[in-house]
């Protein structure tokens, strides 16, 4: 296995082949737009890497990898609609650039295009991939619903929260790894362990996303900083800060998270200060490390070469030190 750059290159070529501008333009243009904004291509790279590391030609995994990237981009379009987010990857969101209905329909078409890509595989593999995909997509939906519910729920626990991010984000990373193993016809143990690696890494990744939403660099993060605070999201940071607060501080935090001021600048400043002073920021960073280490522990169970293990280790490390 060479460096991981080759995977993004191959994926881009395949994407350009499959995702073309055609009539009706208003359906396909937003699809081309969102996928052309790039992003880290994390999920497809994991699929290609996983296939390669289990000794199969990684190009065989290109349709599955692109299906995952299309699904991810579809979910971003719909998530941005639900959050009324203005920015994605540093550019206008689809519903902002066009309109709500365009975002809904182009998103729907992306989900179908993703399913269609599994038709590139023979029946048994098609069934295994489609089964994993459907199960994962449904969990993503459930995670999203928990996330929405938590905005108005006042007693969200850390375990509620971890379950929510597990479903909303982590299972897709697990599925990305496992799809590579399925395409490579790897053993059942390898499929399970690669899924667990991706899933633990996914929890660490979403916790990092929450951290960056508060403390990231607006120039590189590509989303509005403080977006979760504006939307009154009960993230790991909020729950920890709440747990570490006195009764009067709890009342204050609850009040802050029941309001949606027109200008949120002051609210964001106050909440970030609470996160820092309560120790929530430090505890979040510790939890990111804990899940990354959990992922790395699973790596030792994988039947892969030391060189490939090293590549996965450094992949996880880079991900956790990211600023995008
Ligand atoms: C599954 C039918 C169905 C509906 C989807 C909208 C929705 C329901 C779910 C939202 C899921 C979601 C957007 C989760 C957030 C995951 C996340 C961490 C996104 C950011 O991922 P990055 O950083 O993004 O990999 P880039 O831009 O690099 O691709």
Tab-separated table of C-alpha atoms and ligand atoms in Angstrom:
chain	number	residue	atom	x	y	z
A	1	UNK	CA	0.000	0.000	0.000
A	2	UNK	CA	1.424	3.415	-0.937
A	3	UNK	CA	0.524	6.751	0.704
A	4	UNK	CA	-3.176	7.587	0.984
A	5	UNK	CA	-3.089	10.440	-1.576
A	6	UNK	CA	-3.634	8.033	-4.462
A	7	UNK	CA	-7.092	7.157	-3.095
A	8	UNK	CA	-8.435	10.722	-3.270
A	9	UNK	CA	-7.023	11.037	-6.802
A	10	UNK	CA	-8.724	7.845	-7.998
A	11	UNK	CA	-11.966	8.769	-6.280
A	12	UNK	CA	-11.947	12.199	-7.941
A	13	UNK	CA	-11.495	10.645	-11.409
A	14	UNK	CA	-14.301	8.170	-10.765
A	15	UNK	CA	-16.540	10.908	-9.373
A	16	UNK	CA	-15.963	13.064	-12.474
A	17	UNK	CA	-16.955	10.085	-14.622
A	18	UNK	CA	-20.145	9.300	-12.704
A	19	UNK	CA	-21.410	12.719	-11.608
A	20	UNK	CA	-21.982	14.726	-14.759
A	21	UNK	CA	-24.037	17.791	-15.494
A	22	UNK	CA	-27.150	16.808	-17.402
A	23	UNK	CA	-30.801	17.772	-17.738
A	24	UNK	CA	-32.605	18.825	-15.686
A	25	UNK	CA	-29.712	21.101	-14.753
A	26	UNK	CA	-31.444	22.371	-11.603
A	27	UNK	CA	-31.347	18.822	-10.219
A	28	UNK	CA	-27.750	17.953	-11.091
A	29	UNK	CA	-26.020	21.323	-10.704
A	30	UNK	CA	-26.383	21.411	-6.890
A	31	UNK	CA	-25.057	17.826	-6.750
A	32	UNK	CA	-22.003	18.784	-8.769
A	33	UNK	CA	-21.649	21.923	-6.622
A	34	UNK	CA	-21.615	20.190	-3.233
A	35	UNK	CA	-19.272	17.382	-4.294
A	36	UNK	CA	-16.959	19.872	-6.009
A	37	UNK	CA	-16.541	21.760	-2.733
A	38	UNK	CA	-14.383	18.805	-1.769
A	39	UNK	CA	-14.201	18.148	1.913
A	40	UNK	CA	-11.808	15.673	3.422
A	41	UNK	CA	-13.201	12.626	1.550
A	42	UNK	CA	-12.688	10.750	4.770
A	43	UNK	CA	-15.291	8.027	4.266
A	44	UNK	CA	-14.325	6.950	0.715
A	45	UNK	CA	-10.633	7.063	1.578
A	46	UNK	CA	-11.296	4.722	4.512
A	47	UNK	CA	-13.130	2.311	2.176
A	48	UNK	CA	-10.360	2.279	-0.428
A	49	UNK	CA	-7.680	1.996	2.223
A	50	UNK	CA	-9.475	-0.851	3.940
A	51	UNK	CA	-9.918	-2.769	0.674
A	52	UNK	CA	-6.244	-2.241	-0.192
A	53	UNK	CA	-5.043	-3.275	3.244
A	54	UNK	CA	-6.948	-6.573	2.974
A	55	UNK	CA	-4.960	-7.283	-0.191
A	56	UNK	CA	-7.476	-6.548	-2.912
A	57	UNK	CA	-7.220	-3.991	-5.727
A	58	UNK	CA	-8.598	-0.833	-4.084
A	59	UNK	CA	-10.155	0.236	-7.404
A	60	UNK	CA	-12.740	-2.538	-6.940
A	61	UNK	CA	-14.037	-0.526	-3.982
A	62	UNK	CA	-14.507	2.723	-5.952
A	63	UNK	CA	-18.309	2.344	-6.452
A	64	UNK	CA	-18.862	1.628	-2.724
A	65	UNK	CA	-16.524	4.482	-1.772
A	66	UNK	CA	-18.353	6.941	-4.026
A	67	UNK	CA	-21.717	5.708	-2.724
A	68	UNK	CA	-20.600	6.598	0.802
A	69	UNK	CA	-19.346	10.029	-0.241
A	70	UNK	CA	-22.613	10.758	-2.084
A	71	UNK	CA	-24.642	9.633	0.915
A	72	UNK	CA	-22.511	11.802	3.222
A	73	UNK	CA	-22.961	14.834	0.947
A	74	UNK	CA	-26.714	14.209	0.705
A	75	UNK	CA	-26.921	14.153	4.504
A	76	UNK	CA	-24.939	17.404	4.698
A	77	UNK	CA	-27.401	19.152	2.343
A	78	UNK	CA	-30.383	18.009	4.405
A	79	UNK	CA	-28.615	18.697	7.718
A	80	UNK	CA	-27.835	22.253	6.587
A	81	UNK	CA	-31.508	22.748	5.699
A	82	UNK	CA	-32.598	21.500	9.118
A	83	UNK	CA	-29.998	23.690	10.894
A	84	UNK	CA	-30.635	26.667	8.597
A	85	UNK	CA	-26.855	26.764	8.169
A	86	UNK	CA	-25.458	29.421	5.818
A	87	UNK	CA	-22.011	27.887	5.250
A	88	UNK	CA	-20.600	24.507	4.328
A	89	UNK	CA	-16.966	23.890	3.450
A	90	UNK	CA	-16.485	27.643	3.561
A	91	UNK	CA	-19.057	28.254	0.806
A	92	UNK	CA	-22.800	28.875	0.601
A	93	UNK	CA	-24.951	25.883	1.527
A	94	UNK	CA	-27.102	24.404	-1.267
A	95	UNK	CA	-30.436	25.702	0.102
A	96	UNK	CA	-28.873	29.161	0.536
A	97	UNK	CA	-27.456	29.275	-3.001
A	98	UNK	CA	-30.599	27.865	-4.641
A	99	UNK	CA	-33.593	27.269	-2.387
A	100	UNK	CA	-35.110	24.785	0.033
A	101	UNK	CA	-36.862	22.599	-2.536
A	102	UNK	CA	-33.710	22.343	-4.640
A	103	UNK	CA	-31.809	21.171	-1.555
A	104	UNK	CA	-34.452	18.558	-0.766
A	105	UNK	CA	-34.738	17.150	-4.291
A	106	UNK	CA	-31.051	17.177	-5.218
A	107	UNK	CA	-30.325	15.556	-1.856
A	108	UNK	CA	-32.887	12.835	-2.540
A	109	UNK	CA	-31.379	12.184	-5.981
A	110	UNK	CA	-27.942	11.777	-4.356
A	111	UNK	CA	-29.270	9.110	-2.028
A	112	UNK	CA	-30.656	7.194	-4.988
A	113	UNK	CA	-27.438	7.614	-6.975
A	114	UNK	CA	-25.598	6.182	-3.984
A	115	UNK	CA	-27.806	3.059	-3.939
A	116	UNK	CA	-27.425	2.698	-7.685
A	117	UNK	CA	-23.656	2.421	-7.372
A	118	UNK	CA	-23.973	-0.877	-5.491
A	119	UNK	CA	-25.403	-2.335	-8.721
A	120	UNK	CA	-21.769	-2.467	-9.901
A	121	UNK	CA	-21.287	-5.526	-7.660
A	122	UNK	CA	-22.285	-9.156	-8.132
A	123	UNK	CA	-25.446	-10.347	-6.285
A	124	UNK	CA	-23.885	-11.655	-3.035
A	125	UNK	CA	-21.623	-8.655	-2.590
A	126	UNK	CA	-24.447	-6.333	-3.684
A	127	UNK	CA	-26.664	-7.783	-0.956
A	128	UNK	CA	-23.975	-7.487	1.751
A	129	UNK	CA	-23.146	-3.899	0.815
A	130	UNK	CA	-26.766	-2.766	0.388
A	131	UNK	CA	-27.743	-4.404	3.684
A	132	UNK	CA	-24.973	-2.603	5.576
A	133	UNK	CA	-25.787	0.628	3.774
A	134	UNK	CA	-29.521	0.530	4.597
A	135	UNK	CA	-28.906	-0.346	8.246
A	136	UNK	CA	-26.344	2.451	8.547
A	137	UNK	CA	-28.520	5.057	6.765
A	138	UNK	CA	-31.409	4.284	9.090
A	139	UNK	CA	-29.142	4.686	12.120
A	140	UNK	CA	-27.951	8.033	10.728
A	141	UNK	CA	-31.610	9.096	10.506
A	142	UNK	CA	-32.213	7.963	14.084
A	143	UNK	CA	-29.098	9.814	15.269
A	144	UNK	CA	-30.289	12.948	13.527
A	145	UNK	CA	-33.687	12.669	15.225
A	146	UNK	CA	-32.036	12.275	18.666
A	147	UNK	CA	-29.950	15.339	17.881
A	148	UNK	CA	-33.091	17.338	17.074
A	149	UNK	CA	-34.890	16.006	20.181
A	150	UNK	CA	-31.971	16.997	22.421
A	151	UNK	CA	-32.368	20.672	21.497
A	152	UNK	CA	-35.484	20.867	23.650
A	153	UNK	CA	-34.648	18.125	26.170
A	154	UNK	CA	-33.135	19.344	29.437
A	155	UNK	CA	-31.848	16.053	30.882
A	156	UNK	CA	-29.531	14.725	28.162
A	157	UNK	CA	-26.851	12.475	29.701
A	158	UNK	CA	-23.369	11.741	28.418
A	159	UNK	CA	-24.456	8.245	27.407
A	160	UNK	CA	-27.501	9.652	25.527
A	161	UNK	CA	-25.128	11.980	23.771
A	162	UNK	CA	-22.565	9.297	22.860
A	163	UNK	CA	-25.367	7.125	21.436
A	164	UNK	CA	-26.579	10.057	19.357
A	165	UNK	CA	-23.154	10.784	17.815
A	166	UNK	CA	-22.506	7.080	17.396
A	167	UNK	CA	-25.592	6.879	15.165
A	168	UNK	CA	-25.346	10.277	13.508
A	169	UNK	CA	-21.667	10.052	12.592
A	170	UNK	CA	-19.678	7.057	13.827
A	171	UNK	CA	-21.606	4.167	12.238
A	172	UNK	CA	-20.942	5.628	8.788
A	173	UNK	CA	-17.200	5.585	9.433
A	174	UNK	CA	-17.524	2.025	10.676
A	175	UNK	CA	-19.462	1.092	7.534
A	176	UNK	CA	-16.828	2.818	5.370
A	177	UNK	CA	-14.124	0.562	6.771
A	178	UNK	CA	-16.304	-2.558	6.616
A	179	UNK	CA	-17.327	-1.974	2.993
A	180	UNK	CA	-13.649	-2.045	2.012
A	181	UNK	CA	-13.312	-5.361	3.853
A	182	UNK	CA	-16.461	-6.743	2.160
A	183	UNK	CA	-15.209	-5.846	-1.316
A	184	UNK	CA	-11.848	-7.447	-0.470
A	185	UNK	CA	-13.620	-10.639	0.678
A	186	UNK	CA	-11.849	-10.380	4.018
A	187	UNK	CA	-12.659	-12.715	6.940
A	188	UNK	CA	-15.652	-12.079	9.229
A	189	UNK	CA	-13.244	-11.096	12.041
A	190	UNK	CA	-11.566	-8.545	9.804
A	191	UNK	CA	-14.953	-7.116	8.770
A	192	UNK	CA	-16.056	-6.781	12.414
A	193	UNK	CA	-12.780	-5.333	13.655
A	194	UNK	CA	-12.455	-2.851	10.810
A	195	UNK	CA	-16.040	-1.716	11.550
A	196	UNK	CA	-15.182	-1.262	15.251
A	197	UNK	CA	-12.050	0.688	14.388
A	198	UNK	CA	-14.021	3.098	12.169
A	199	UNK	CA	-16.820	3.433	14.689
A	200	UNK	CA	-14.553	4.364	17.622
A	201	UNK	CA	-12.617	6.729	15.416
A	202	UNK	CA	-15.983	8.189	14.360
A	203	UNK	CA	-16.983	8.992	17.932
A	204	UNK	CA	-13.627	10.705	18.519
A	205	UNK	CA	-14.114	12.503	15.189
A	206	UNK	CA	-17.580	13.848	16.078
A	207	UNK	CA	-16.359	14.981	19.528
A	208	UNK	CA	-13.552	16.786	17.716
A	209	UNK	CA	-16.138	18.318	15.370
A	210	UNK	CA	-18.054	19.657	18.405
A	211	UNK	CA	-14.819	21.042	19.838
A	212	UNK	CA	-13.918	22.734	16.531
A	213	UNK	CA	-17.443	24.151	16.259
A	214	UNK	CA	-16.590	26.128	19.413
A	215	UNK	CA	-12.854	26.660	19.208
A	216	UNK	CA	-11.951	26.091	15.550
A	217	UNK	CA	-10.412	28.621	13.231
A	218	UNK	CA	-13.229	30.183	11.143
A	219	UNK	CA	-10.819	30.498	8.203
A	220	UNK	CA	-10.183	26.752	8.019
A	221	UNK	CA	-13.188	25.060	9.709
A	222	UNK	CA	-15.543	26.027	6.894
A	223	UNK	CA	-18.627	26.332	9.099
A	224	UNK	CA	-19.964	29.099	11.274
A	225	UNK	CA	-18.057	29.028	14.595
A	226	UNK	CA	-20.512	28.723	17.504
A	227	UNK	CA	-23.136	27.111	15.240
A	228	UNK	CA	-23.972	24.483	17.891
A	229	UNK	CA	-24.381	27.179	20.571
A	230	UNK	CA	-26.628	29.220	18.276
A	231	UNK	CA	-28.775	26.100	17.686
A	232	UNK	CA	-28.821	25.286	21.447
A	233	UNK	CA	-27.216	21.895	20.837
A	234	UNK	CA	-26.474	19.875	23.961
A	235	UNK	CA	-23.020	18.712	22.955
A	236	UNK	CA	-20.481	16.905	25.115
A	237	UNK	CA	-19.122	20.334	26.100
A	238	UNK	CA	-22.532	21.541	27.265
A	239	UNK	CA	-23.364	18.382	29.226
A	240	UNK	CA	-19.976	18.385	30.979
A	241	UNK	CA	-20.201	22.109	31.780
A	242	UNK	CA	-23.702	21.534	33.166
A	243	UNK	CA	-22.527	18.590	35.299
A	244	UNK	CA	-19.655	20.664	36.697
A	245	UNK	CA	-21.872	23.672	37.534
A	246	UNK	CA	-23.441	24.842	40.778
A	247	UNK	CA	-27.266	25.010	40.997
A	248	UNK	CA	-27.360	28.702	40.120
A	249	UNK	CA	-24.920	28.211	37.228
A	250	UNK	CA	-27.113	25.374	35.946
A	251	UNK	CA	-30.136	27.665	35.873
A	252	UNK	CA	-28.096	30.262	33.983
A	253	UNK	CA	-26.857	27.714	31.414
A	254	UNK	CA	-30.375	26.376	30.890
A	255	UNK	CA	-31.644	29.883	30.349
A	256	UNK	CA	-28.900	30.617	27.812
A	257	UNK	CA	-29.761	27.406	25.933
A	258	UNK	CA	-33.465	28.208	25.764
A	259	UNK	CA	-32.885	31.485	23.935
A	260	UNK	CA	-32.140	32.275	20.308
A	261	UNK	CA	-30.977	35.891	20.267
A	262	UNK	CA	-30.943	37.781	16.959
A	263	UNK	CA	-27.292	38.638	17.448
A	264	UNK	CA	-25.659	35.575	19.081
A	265	UNK	CA	-22.145	37.095	19.470
A	266	UNK	CA	-22.389	37.776	23.203
A	267	UNK	CA	-24.093	34.435	23.933
A	268	UNK	CA	-21.315	32.542	22.131
A	269	UNK	CA	-18.656	34.449	24.080
A	270	UNK	CA	-20.341	33.760	27.442
A	271	UNK	CA	-20.885	30.046	26.716
A	272	UNK	CA	-17.298	29.496	25.535
A	273	UNK	CA	-16.096	31.102	28.736
A	274	UNK	CA	-18.280	28.731	30.784
A	275	UNK	CA	-16.951	25.729	28.806
A	276	UNK	CA	-13.362	26.769	29.578
A	277	UNK	CA	-13.817	27.689	33.234
A	278	UNK	CA	-15.919	24.619	34.085
A	279	UNK	CA	-13.259	22.245	32.770
A	280	UNK	CA	-15.613	20.992	30.017
A	281	UNK	CA	-13.143	21.918	27.273
A	282	UNK	CA	-10.343	19.886	28.849
A	283	UNK	CA	-12.654	16.937	29.515
A	284	UNK	CA	-13.765	16.953	25.882
A	285	UNK	CA	-10.161	16.834	24.687
A	286	UNK	CA	-9.525	13.921	27.062
A	287	UNK	CA	-12.541	12.039	25.695
A	288	UNK	CA	-11.373	12.574	22.101
A	289	UNK	CA	-8.073	10.967	23.071
A	290	UNK	CA	-9.827	8.090	24.874
A	291	UNK	CA	-11.892	7.115	21.816
A	292	UNK	CA	-8.891	7.490	19.505
A	293	UNK	CA	-6.972	5.113	21.746
A	294	UNK	CA	-9.926	2.705	21.772
A	295	UNK	CA	-9.841	2.704	17.965
A	296	UNK	CA	-6.096	2.096	17.994
A	297	UNK	CA	-6.502	-0.850	20.342
A	298	UNK	CA	-8.865	-2.531	17.866
A	299	UNK	CA	-6.185	-2.054	15.216
A	300	UNK	CA	-4.006	-4.603	16.987
A	301	UNK	CA	-6.656	-7.267	16.313
A	302	UNK	CA	-6.584	-6.664	12.548
A	303	UNK	CA	-4.780	-9.170	10.404
A	304	UNK	CA	-2.784	-6.598	8.440
A	305	UNK	CA	0.888	-5.762	7.958
A	306	UNK	CA	2.693	-3.525	10.480
A	307	UNK	CA	3.168	-0.977	7.719
A	308	UNK	CA	-0.597	-0.799	7.105
A	309	UNK	CA	-1.268	-0.611	10.844
A	310	UNK	CA	1.110	2.349	10.963
A	311	UNK	CA	-0.784	4.041	8.092
A	312	UNK	CA	-4.107	3.661	9.935
A	313	UNK	CA	-2.563	4.897	13.192
A	314	UNK	CA	-1.201	8.031	11.583
A	315	UNK	CA	-4.499	8.528	9.703
A	316	UNK	CA	-6.350	8.634	13.055
A	317	UNK	CA	-3.703	10.862	14.568
A	318	UNK	CA	-3.906	13.375	11.711
A	319	UNK	CA	-7.689	13.389	11.958
A	320	UNK	CA	-7.588	14.281	15.629
A	321	UNK	CA	-5.107	17.087	15.079
A	322	UNK	CA	-7.104	18.598	12.238
A	323	UNK	CA	-8.386	22.149	12.009
A	324	UNK	CA	-10.892	21.523	9.165
B	1	LIG	C1	-30.215	8.951	6.270
B	1	LIG	C2	-32.379	9.247	5.004
B	1	LIG	C3	-31.316	9.842	5.842
B	1	LIG	C4	-31.374	11.156	6.199
B	1	LIG	C5	-30.249	11.884	6.792
B	1	LIG	C6	-29.803	14.964	7.679
B	1	LIG	C7	-29.598	13.633	8.265
B	1	LIG	C8	-30.620	12.598	8.026
B	1	LIG	C9	-28.505	13.343	9.003
B	1	LIG	C10	-27.393	14.285	9.285
B	1	LIG	C11	-26.119	13.530	9.495
B	1	LIG	C12	-24.938	14.453	9.621
B	1	LIG	C13	-24.807	15.589	8.671
B	1	LIG	C14	-24.014	14.225	10.555
B	1	LIG	C15	-22.810	15.063	10.732
B	1	LIG	C16	-21.589	14.267	10.400
B	1	LIG	C17	-20.344	15.094	10.256
B	1	LIG	C18	-19.310	15.024	11.332
B	1	LIG	C19	-20.150	15.848	9.182
B	1	LIG	C20	-18.896	16.532	8.850
B	1	LIG	O1	-18.109	15.564	8.195
B	1	LIG	P1	-16.694	15.907	7.560
B	1	LIG	O2	-15.910	16.760	8.525
B	1	LIG	O3	-17.128	16.808	6.324
B	1	LIG	O4	-16.066	14.651	7.102
B	1	LIG	P2	-16.331	17.066	4.952
B	1	LIG	O5	-16.762	18.438	4.526
B	1	LIG	O6	-14.849	16.975	5.216
B	1	LIG	O7	-16.808	16.021	3.998
